[in-house]
CSV table of C-alpha atoms in Angstrom, one decimal:
chain,number,residue,atom,x,y,z
D,274,MET,CA,81.7,111.2,96.2
D,275,GLN,CA,84.3,113.3,98.3
D,276,LYS,CA,82.7,116.7,99.8
D,277,TYR,CA,84.5,119.8,98.7
D,278,LEU,CA,86.5,122.2,101.0
D,279,ILE,CA,86.7,126.2,100.7
D,280,PHE,CA,90.2,126.4,101.2
D,281,ILE,CA,93.2,124.2,100.9
D,282,VAL,CA,95.4,125.8,103.4
D,283,LEU,CA,98.9,124.1,103.6
D,284,ILE,CA,101.2,124.6,106.2
D,285,TYR,CA,104.2,127.1,104.8
D,286,THR,CA,105.3,130.6,104.4
D,287,THR,CA,106.9,133.4,102.5
D,288,ASN,CA,109.7,135.5,102.1
D,289,VAL,CA,112.0,138.0,100.0
D,290,PHE,CA,113.4,136.2,96.7
D,291,ALA,CA,116.2,137.0,94.3
D,292,THR,CA,115.6,136.8,90.8
D,293,ASP,CA,118.4,134.6,89.7
D,294,ILE,CA,118.0,130.7,90.4
D,295,PRO,CA,120.8,129.2,92.2
D,296,SER,CA,122.8,126.2,91.1
D,297,CYS,CA,122.7,123.0,93.5
D,298,PRO,CA,122.9,121.4,96.0
D,299,ILE,CA,122.1,124.8,98.0
D,300,ASP,CA,123.7,125.3,101.5
D,301,TYR,CA,122.1,128.3,103.2
D,302,GLU,CA,123.6,130.3,105.7
D,303,ILE,CA,121.5,130.8,108.7
D,304,LYS,CA,121.3,133.7,110.8
D,305,MET,CA,119.0,135.3,113.0
D,306,LYS,CA,117.5,139.0,112.3
D,307,GLU,CA,115.4,141.3,114.3
D,308,VAL,CA,112.4,142.2,112.4
D,309,ASP,CA,109.6,144.5,114.1
D,310,GLY,CA,111.1,143.3,117.5
D,311,VAL,CA,110.7,139.4,116.3
D,312,SER,CA,113.7,137.2,116.1
D,313,ILE,CA,113.2,135.4,112.8
D,314,PRO,CA,115.6,133.4,110.6
D,315,THR,CA,117.5,134.6,107.4
D,316,LEU,CA,118.5,132.4,104.9
D,317,ILE,CA,122.0,133.8,103.0
D,318,TYR,CA,123.3,132.4,99.8
D,319,GLU,CA,125.8,134.3,97.5
D,320,ASN,CA,123.7,137.5,96.9
D,321,GLU,CA,120.4,136.4,98.1
D,322,THR,CA,118.6,137.1,101.4
D,323,ILE,CA,115.4,135.3,102.3
D,324,GLU,CA,113.6,136.1,105.7
D,325,LEU,CA,111.7,133.4,106.8
D,326,LYS,CA,108.6,136.0,108.6
D,327,PHE,CA,105.1,133.9,107.8
D,328,GLN,CA,103.2,131.8,110.3
D,329,LYS,CA,101.9,129.7,107.3
D,330,VAL,CA,101.9,129.8,103.7
D,331,GLY,CA,100.3,128.4,100.5
D,332,TYR,CA,101.2,127.7,97.1
D,333,TYR,CA,102.6,129.8,94.8
D,334,ASN,CA,100.2,130.0,91.6
D,335,GLU,CA,99.8,132.6,88.7
D,336,GLY,CA,102.7,134.3,90.3
D,337,ILE,CA,101.2,135.0,93.7
D,338,ALA,CA,101.3,133.1,96.8
D,339,ASN,CA,98.7,133.4,99.7
D,340,VAL,CA,100.9,134.0,103.4
D,341,GLN,CA,99.8,134.4,106.9
D,342,ILE,CA,101.5,136.9,109.0
D,343,ASN,CA,100.2,138.2,112.4
D,344,ASN,CA,97.2,135.8,112.2
D,345,ARG,CA,95.7,137.4,108.8
D,346,TRP,CA,96.1,136.4,105.3
D,347,GLY,CA,97.3,138.1,102.5
D,348,TYR,CA,99.0,137.7,99.1
D,349,ILE,CA,102.8,138.1,97.7
D,350,ASP,CA,104.3,138.3,94.5
D,351,GLU,CA,107.5,136.6,93.2
D,352,SER,CA,109.8,139.4,95.0
D,353,GLY,CA,107.6,138.7,98.4
D,354,ILE,CA,105.9,142.1,98.3
D,355,PHE,CA,102.3,142.3,99.4
D,356,ILE,CA,100.3,142.8,96.5
D,357,ILE,CA,97.3,142.4,98.5
D,358,PRO,CA,97.3,143.3,102.2
D,359,PRO,CA,97.2,140.7,105.2
D,360,GLN,CA,93.2,141.0,106.1
D,361,PHE,CA,91.5,138.1,105.6
D,362,GLU,CA,90.7,135.1,108.1
D,363,ASN,CA,91.3,132.7,105.4
D,364,ALA,CA,92.9,132.9,102.0
D,365,GLY,CA,92.7,130.3,99.2
D,366,ILE,CA,95.3,129.7,96.5
D,367,PHE,CA,94.8,131.8,93.2
D,368,GLY,CA,93.3,130.1,89.9
D,369,ARG,CA,92.0,131.0,86.6
D,370,ASN,CA,92.7,134.9,88.1
D,371,GLU,CA,90.9,134.9,91.2
D,372,ALA,CA,90.7,133.0,94.7
D,373,ILE,CA,88.1,132.4,97.5
D,374,VAL,CA,88.7,134.3,100.9
D,375,THR,CA,87.2,134.8,104.0
D,376,ILE,CA,86.9,138.2,105.8
D,377,ASN,CA,84.5,139.2,108.6
D,378,SER,CA,83.3,135.6,108.5
D,379,GLN,CA,81.9,136.0,104.9
D,380,ILE,CA,83.2,134.1,102.0
D,381,LYS,CA,84.2,136.3,99.1
D,382,ARG,CA,85.6,136.3,95.9
D,383,ILE,CA,88.6,138.2,95.0
D,384,ASN,CA,90.6,139.2,91.6
D,385,LYS,CA,94.1,140.0,91.9
D,386,LYS,CA,94.1,143.6,92.5
D,387,GLY,CA,92.0,142.6,95.8
D,388,GLU,CA,88.9,143.6,94.2
D,389,PHE,CA,85.7,141.5,95.6
D,390,LEU,CA,84.1,140.0,92.5
D,391,PRO,CA,80.4,139.8,92.3
D,392,LEU,CA,78.3,136.6,94.1
D,393,PRO,CA,74.5,136.3,94.9
D,394,ASN,CA,73.1,137.7,97.8
D,395,LEU,CA,72.7,134.6,99.8
D,396,ASN,CA,74.1,133.3,103.0
D,397,ILE,CA,76.8,131.4,101.4
D,398,THR,CA,78.7,128.5,103.5
D,399,ASN,CA,80.8,126.9,100.7
D,400,LEU,CA,82.3,127.9,97.4
D,401,ASN,CA,84.6,126.9,94.9
D,402,LYS,CA,86.5,128.5,92.2
D,403,VAL,CA,84.9,128.8,88.6
D,404,TYR,CA,85.7,125.6,86.4
D,405,ASP,CA,84.6,124.7,83.0
D,406,GLY,CA,82.5,127.9,83.4
D,407,LEU,CA,80.8,127.1,86.5
D,408,ALA,CA,81.4,126.7,90.3
D,409,GLN,CA,79.6,124.9,93.0
D,410,ILE,CA,78.2,127.2,95.6
D,411,GLN,CA,76.7,126.0,99.2
D,412,ILE,CA,74.0,128.0,101.0
D,413,ASP,CA,73.0,128.0,104.5
D,414,ASN,CA,70.4,125.4,103.8
D,415,ASN,CA,73.1,122.8,103.1
D,416,LYS,CA,72.4,122.5,99.3
D,417,TRP,CA,74.7,122.9,96.4
D,418,GLY,CA,74.1,124.8,93.5
D,419,TYR,CA,76.3,126.6,90.7
D,420,ILE,CA,77.2,130.0,89.7
D,421,ASN,CA,79.1,131.4,86.6
D,422,HIS,CA,82.3,133.9,86.4
D,423,LEU,CA,79.9,136.8,87.0
D,424,GLY,CA,78.5,135.4,90.3
D,425,GLU,CA,75.0,134.6,88.9
D,426,ILE,CA,73.3,131.5,90.0
D,427,LEU,CA,72.9,129.4,86.8
D,428,ILE,CA,71.6,126.3,88.7
D,429,GLU,CA,69.6,126.6,91.8
D,430,PRO,CA,71.0,125.4,95.0
D,431,LYS,CA,69.1,121.8,95.3
D,432,PHE,CA,71.7,119.1,95.5
D,433,GLU,CA,73.1,117.4,98.9
D,434,GLU,CA,76.4,117.4,96.8
D,435,ALA,CA,77.9,118.5,93.8
D,436,GLU,CA,81.1,117.9,91.7
D,437,SER,CA,82.9,120.0,89.1
D,438,PHE,CA,81.7,119.9,85.6
D,439,ARG,CA,83.8,117.7,83.5
D,440,ASN,CA,83.3,117.5,79.7
D,441,ASP,CA,80.0,119.3,80.0
D,442,LEU,CA,78.6,117.2,82.8
D,443,ALA,CA,78.7,117.0,86.6
D,444,ALA,CA,77.8,114.6,89.2
D,445,VAL,CA,75.5,115.3,92.0
D,446,LYS,CA,73.6,114.0,94.7
D,447,PHE,CA,69.8,114.8,94.7
D,448,GLN,CA,67.2,113.0,97.2
D,449,GLY,CA,69.8,110.6,98.2
D,450,LYS,CA,70.8,109.5,94.8
D,451,TRP,CA,73.8,110.2,92.3
D,452,GLY,CA,73.1,111.4,88.8
D,453,PHE,CA,74.9,113.5,86.4
D,454,ILE,CA,73.6,117.2,85.1
D,455,ASP,CA,73.9,119.3,82.0
D,456,GLN,CA,75.1,123.0,82.7
D,457,LYS,CA,71.6,124.0,82.3
D,458,GLY,CA,71.0,121.8,85.4
D,459,ASN,CA,68.9,119.3,83.5
D,460,PHE,CA,69.5,115.6,84.5
D,461,GLN,CA,71.3,113.9,81.7
D,462,ILE,CA,71.8,110.7,83.8
D,463,ALA,CA,68.8,110.4,86.2
D,464,PRO,CA,69.7,110.2,89.7
D,465,GLN,CA,69.6,106.4,90.8
D,466,PHE,CA,73.1,105.6,91.8
D,467,ASP,CA,74.3,105.1,95.3
D,468,ASN,CA,77.9,106.0,94.7
D,469,VAL,CA,79.8,107.3,91.4
D,470,SER,CA,83.4,107.9,90.5
D,471,SER,CA,84.6,110.1,87.8
D,472,PHE,CA,84.4,110.0,84.2
D,473,PHE,CA,87.5,107.9,82.5
D,474,ASN,CA,87.9,107.6,79.1
D,475,ASP,CA,83.9,108.0,78.7
D,476,ILE,CA,83.6,105.3,81.2
D,477,ILE,CA,82.4,105.8,84.9
D,478,ALA,CA,82.4,103.4,87.9
D,479,VAL,CA,78.8,103.4,89.4
D,480,GLU,CA,77.2,101.7,92.7
D,481,TYR,CA,73.7,100.5,91.6
D,482,LYS,CA,71.5,98.7,94.4
D,483,GLY,CA,74.8,97.5,96.3
D,484,LEU,CA,76.8,96.4,93.5
D,485,TRP,CA,79.3,98.5,91.1
D,486,GLY,CA,79.5,98.1,87.3
D,487,TYR,CA,80.2,100.9,84.8
D,488,ILE,CA,78.0,103.0,82.5
D,489,ASP,CA,78.8,105.0,79.5
D,490,LYS,CA,78.2,108.9,79.3
D,491,LYS,CA,74.4,108.4,78.4
D,492,GLY,CA,73.8,106.5,81.6
D,493,LYS,CA,73.8,103.0,80.0
D,494,PHE,CA,75.4,100.1,81.7
D,495,ILE,CA,78.2,98.8,79.4
D,496,ILE,CA,79.2,96.4,82.6
D,497,GLN,CA,76.4,95.3,84.7
D,498,PRO,CA,76.9,95.9,88.4
D,499,LYS,CA,78.0,92.7,90.0
D,500,PHE,CA,80.9,93.7,91.8
D,501,GLN,CA,81.5,94.5,95.7
D,502,HIS,CA,83.6,97.6,94.3
D,503,ALA,CA,85.2,98.9,91.4
D,504,LEU,CA,88.2,101.4,90.6
D,505,ASN,CA,88.5,103.3,87.3
D,506,PHE,CA,90.1,102.1,84.1
D,507,SER,CA,93.6,102.6,83.6
D,508,ASN,CA,95.7,100.8,80.8
D,509,ASP,CA,92.5,99.4,79.6
D,510,LEU,CA,92.1,97.2,83.0
D,511,ALA,CA,90.0,98.2,85.9
D,512,ALA,CA,90.3,96.7,89.5
D,513,VAL,CA,87.0,94.9,90.9
D,514,LEU,CA,86.2,93.2,94.1
D,515,VAL,CA,84.5,90.0,93.8
D,516,ASN,CA,83.9,87.5,97.1
D,517,GLU,CA,86.4,89.6,99.1
D,518,LYS,CA,89.2,89.0,96.4
D,519,TRP,CA,90.4,91.6,93.8
D,520,GLY,CA,91.3,91.1,90.2
D,521,TYR,CA,91.2,92.8,87.0
D,522,ILE,CA,88.7,92.9,83.9
D,523,ASP,CA,88.9,94.3,80.6
D,524,VAL,CA,86.3,96.9,79.1
D,525,LYS,CA,84.2,94.2,78.2
D,526,GLY,CA,83.9,93.0,81.6
D,527,GLU,CA,85.7,89.8,81.3
D,528,PHE,CA,88.5,89.0,83.9
D,529,THR,CA,92.0,89.1,82.5
D,530,ILE,CA,93.5,88.6,86.1
D,531,GLU,CA,91.5,86.1,88.1
D,532,PRO,CA,90.3,87.7,91.9
D,533,GLN,CA,93.0,86.6,94.1
D,534,TYR,CA,94.7,89.7,96.0
D,535,ARG,CA,93.6,91.5,99.3
D,536,LYS,CA,93.9,94.7,97.5
D,537,ALA,CA,94.6,95.8,94.0
D,538,MET,CA,95.4,99.4,92.7
D,539,SER,CA,94.9,100.7,89.0
D,540,PHE,CA,98.0,100.2,86.6
D,541,GLU,CA,100.4,102.5,86.0
D,542,ASN,CA,102.7,102.2,82.6
D,543,GLY,CA,101.8,98.5,82.3
D,544,TYR,CA,102.4,97.6,86.1
D,545,ALA,CA,100.0,97.6,89.4
D,546,ARG,CA,100.9,96.9,93.1
D,547,VAL,CA,98.8,94.2,94.6
D,548,ILE,CA,98.4,93.0,98.2
D,549,THR,CA,98.6,89.5,98.4
D,550,ASP,CA,99.1,87.5,102.0
D,551,LYS,CA,103.1,87.7,101.8
D,552,GLY,CA,103.2,91.5,101.1
D,553,ILE,CA,102.7,94.1,98.5
D,554,THR,CA,103.9,92.9,95.4
D,555,ILE,CA,104.0,94.4,91.7
D,556,ILE,CA,102.4,92.6,88.7
D,557,ASP,CA,102.2,93.4,84.9
D,558,THR,CA,99.2,93.3,82.4
D,559,ILE,CA,99.1,89.5,82.3
D,560,GLY,CA,99.4,89.0,86.2
D,561,ASN,CA,102.9,87.9,86.1
D,562,ILE,CA,104.7,89.1,89.3
D,563,VAL,CA,107.6,91.4,88.4
D,564,ASN,CA,109.4,91.1,92.2
D,565,LYS,CA,109.1,89.5,95.2
D,566,PRO,CA,106.5,90.3,97.5
D,567,ASN,CA,107.5,93.1,100.1
D,568,LEU,CA,105.6,94.2,103.4
D,569,ASN,CA,107.7,97.4,103.2
D,570,PHE,CA,106.7,98.9,99.5
D,571,GLU,CA,104.2,101.8,99.5
D,572,LEU,CA,100.9,101.0,97.5
D,573,PHE,CA,101.0,104.2,95.8
D,574,SER,CA,103.6,105.4,93.1
D,575,TRP,CA,104.2,109.0,92.4
D,576,GLU,CA,106.1,109.7,89.1
D,577,GLY,CA,107.0,106.6,88.7
D,578,LEU,CA,108.6,106.1,91.9
D,579,SER,CA,107.7,105.0,95.6
D,580,THR,CA,108.7,104.8,98.9
D,581,VAL,CA,110.4,101.5,100.4
D,582,ARG,CA,111.4,100.9,104.1
D,583,ILE,CA,114.3,98.6,104.9
D,584,ASN,CA,116.2,98.4,108.2
D,585,LYS,CA,113.9,101.4,109.3
D,586,LYS,CA,115.3,103.4,106.8
D,587,PHE,CA,113.5,104.8,103.7
D,588,GLY,CA,114.5,104.7,100.2
D,589,TYR,CA,112.7,104.9,96.5
D,590,VAL,CA,111.9,101.9,94.1
D,591,ASP,CA,110.7,102.0,90.7
D,592,VAL,CA,107.3,100.2,89.1
D,593,LYS,CA,109.1,97.1,89.1
D,594,GLY,CA,110.2,97.4,92.6
D,595,ASN,CA,114.0,97.8,91.7
D,596,ILE,CA,115.8,100.2,94.3
D,597,VAL,CA,117.0,103.3,92.6
D,598,ILE,CA,117.6,105.3,95.5
D,599,GLU,CA,119.1,103.3,98.6
D,600,PRO,CA,117.4,103.5,101.8
D,601,LYS,CA,119.1,106.1,103.9
D,602,PHE,CA,116.5,108.3,105.2
D,603,GLU,CA,114.6,108.9,108.3
D,604,GLU,CA,111.8,110.1,106.3
D,605,ALA,CA,110.8,110.5,102.8
D,606,GLY,CA,108.2,112.0,101.1
D,607,HIS,CA,106.3,111.5,97.6
D,608,PHE,CA,108.0,112.7,94.3
D,609,LEU,CA,106.5,116.2,92.8
D,610,GLN,CA,108.0,117.5,89.8
D,611,GLY,CA,110.9,115.3,90.0
D,612,ARG,CA,111.7,116.3,93.7
D,613,ALA,CA,111.1,114.7,96.8
D,614,ARG,CA,111.1,115.9,100.3
D,615,VAL,CA,113.6,113.8,102.7
D,616,LYS,CA,114.9,113.8,106.3
D,617,ILE,CA,118.1,112.5,107.6
D,618,ASN,CA,119.9,113.3,110.5
D,619,ASN,CA,116.8,115.3,112.0
D,620,LYS,CA,116.7,117.7,109.0
D,621,LYS,CA,114.8,118.1,106.0
D,622,GLY,CA,116.0,118.9,102.3
D,623,LEU,CA,115.0,117.9,98.8
D,624,ILE,CA,116.3,115.5,96.3
D,625,ASN,CA,115.8,114.5,92.7
D,626,LYS,CA,115.3,111.5,91.2
D,627,SER,CA,119.0,110.5,91.4
D,628,GLY,CA,119.0,110.8,94.8
D,629,LEU,CA,121.1,113.5,94.7
D,630,PHE,CA,120.4,116.6,97.1
D,631,ILE,CA,119.4,119.7,95.3
D,632,ILE,CA,118.3,121.6,98.7
D,633,ASN,CA,120.6,120.2,101.6
D,634,PRO,CA,119.0,119.0,104.9
D,635,GLN,CA,118.9,121.9,107.1
D,636,PHE,CA,115.3,122.9,107.6
D,637,ASP,CA,112.7,121.3,110.2
D,638,GLY,CA,110.1,121.4,107.7
D,639,ILE,CA,109.3,121.3,103.7
D,640,GLU,CA,106.0,120.8,103.6
D,641,SER,CA,105.4,121.0,99.8
D,642,PHE,CA,106.6,122.6,96.3
D,643,LEU,CA,105.0,123.6,93.3
D,644,ASN,CA,105.5,126.2,90.6
D,645,ASN,CA,109.6,126.1,91.1
D,646,TYR,CA,109.2,127.2,94.8
D,647,ALA,CA,109.5,125.0,97.9
D,648,GLN,CA,108.3,126.0,101.4
D,649,VAL,CA,110.8,125.7,104.1
D,650,LYS,CA,110.5,126.0,107.9
D,651,ILE,CA,113.1,127.1,110.7
D,652,ASP,CA,111.5,126.8,114.0
D,653,LYS,CA,107.9,128.2,113.7
D,654,HIS,CA,108.6,130.3,110.9
D,655,TRP,CA,108.2,129.7,107.3
D,656,GLY,CA,109.2,131.0,103.9
D,657,PHE,CA,109.7,130.1,100.0
D,658,VAL,CA,113.0,129.2,98.5
D,659,LYS,CA,113.5,128.9,94.7
D,660,PHE,CA,114.4,125.5,92.8
D,661,PRO,CA,118.1,125.4,92.2
D,662,LYS,CA,119.0,124.4,88.4
D,663,CYS,CA,120.6,121.2,88.7
D,664,ASP,CA,118.9,118.4,87.3
């Protein structure tokens, strides 16, 4: 299982925003402006002025964004005004009305007023936000436990690794083996597995004595461990590895597509990408090939589209491998909320799923976008712009 990180800090930054969302595509006028003795880029569009004045920025979530200025992190609202002054060495994204920060080398929880929330009097080395009523906490002996929203320890730190609770169960590693506990810390599935994935439709892939199989929420094997590796079920099929070849099984453990691929991904909307000796191809749920093998397909699909590279240019194909956006970009990112970051003529902008620019390519960086904002960079200066209405 993956280890937890305290912060997800993405490379972006923030400014001042207008309340009106402009129409698209947007083409900003860029001017330099002196702010506190520093020359920063300023974006101008109609009556809107945006200063790119931050070193880094994170996501907007719950109306608040984490930003860094003068090597300290703080939080701004959607008008770009600091509501929690920059004072932290690190600052996480707000979620469920709280964020995790580091101040004076100590990990803390804060609310939207910047007030510290209660934590146990321990030397905390890692902390996650509360999810499903509990949050993982790691102390200086490298053991993980769980606290509630009041900061009280409900499950003593004794696990080597600990996952978030899902449907009242959490995967934990204890004495080198994985099992599942309830919210009282009692094992509902004894620690016995070498590795585990996440529950999907009450079925979970687990590794037991070096082989993978599937268990239900009571820990009973519904498909015996006999595979070299196994992925979660999707579209009632799961990719499994046997004798170095990947195929697909149904929920009874019977092969519906015989092992034959070098690599196989989970099904999405009735299609899956697989790697053959000739390249990446796309199959349907009975194993029919729906496109010719192509070495330049991306293996993963995002919102039904994935990148393809032809003649050193990037475009996008659908789940069947049909080109829907012609390859013409120097770089192309994944689609998120119907938009993707692309680079053309050495500048970056955002396109929609029709391949039309919604923010013209005029930036050195657009690293992420969420909740109607995009993070943009000119030179070393970051800020936020709102998504225009153009779809």
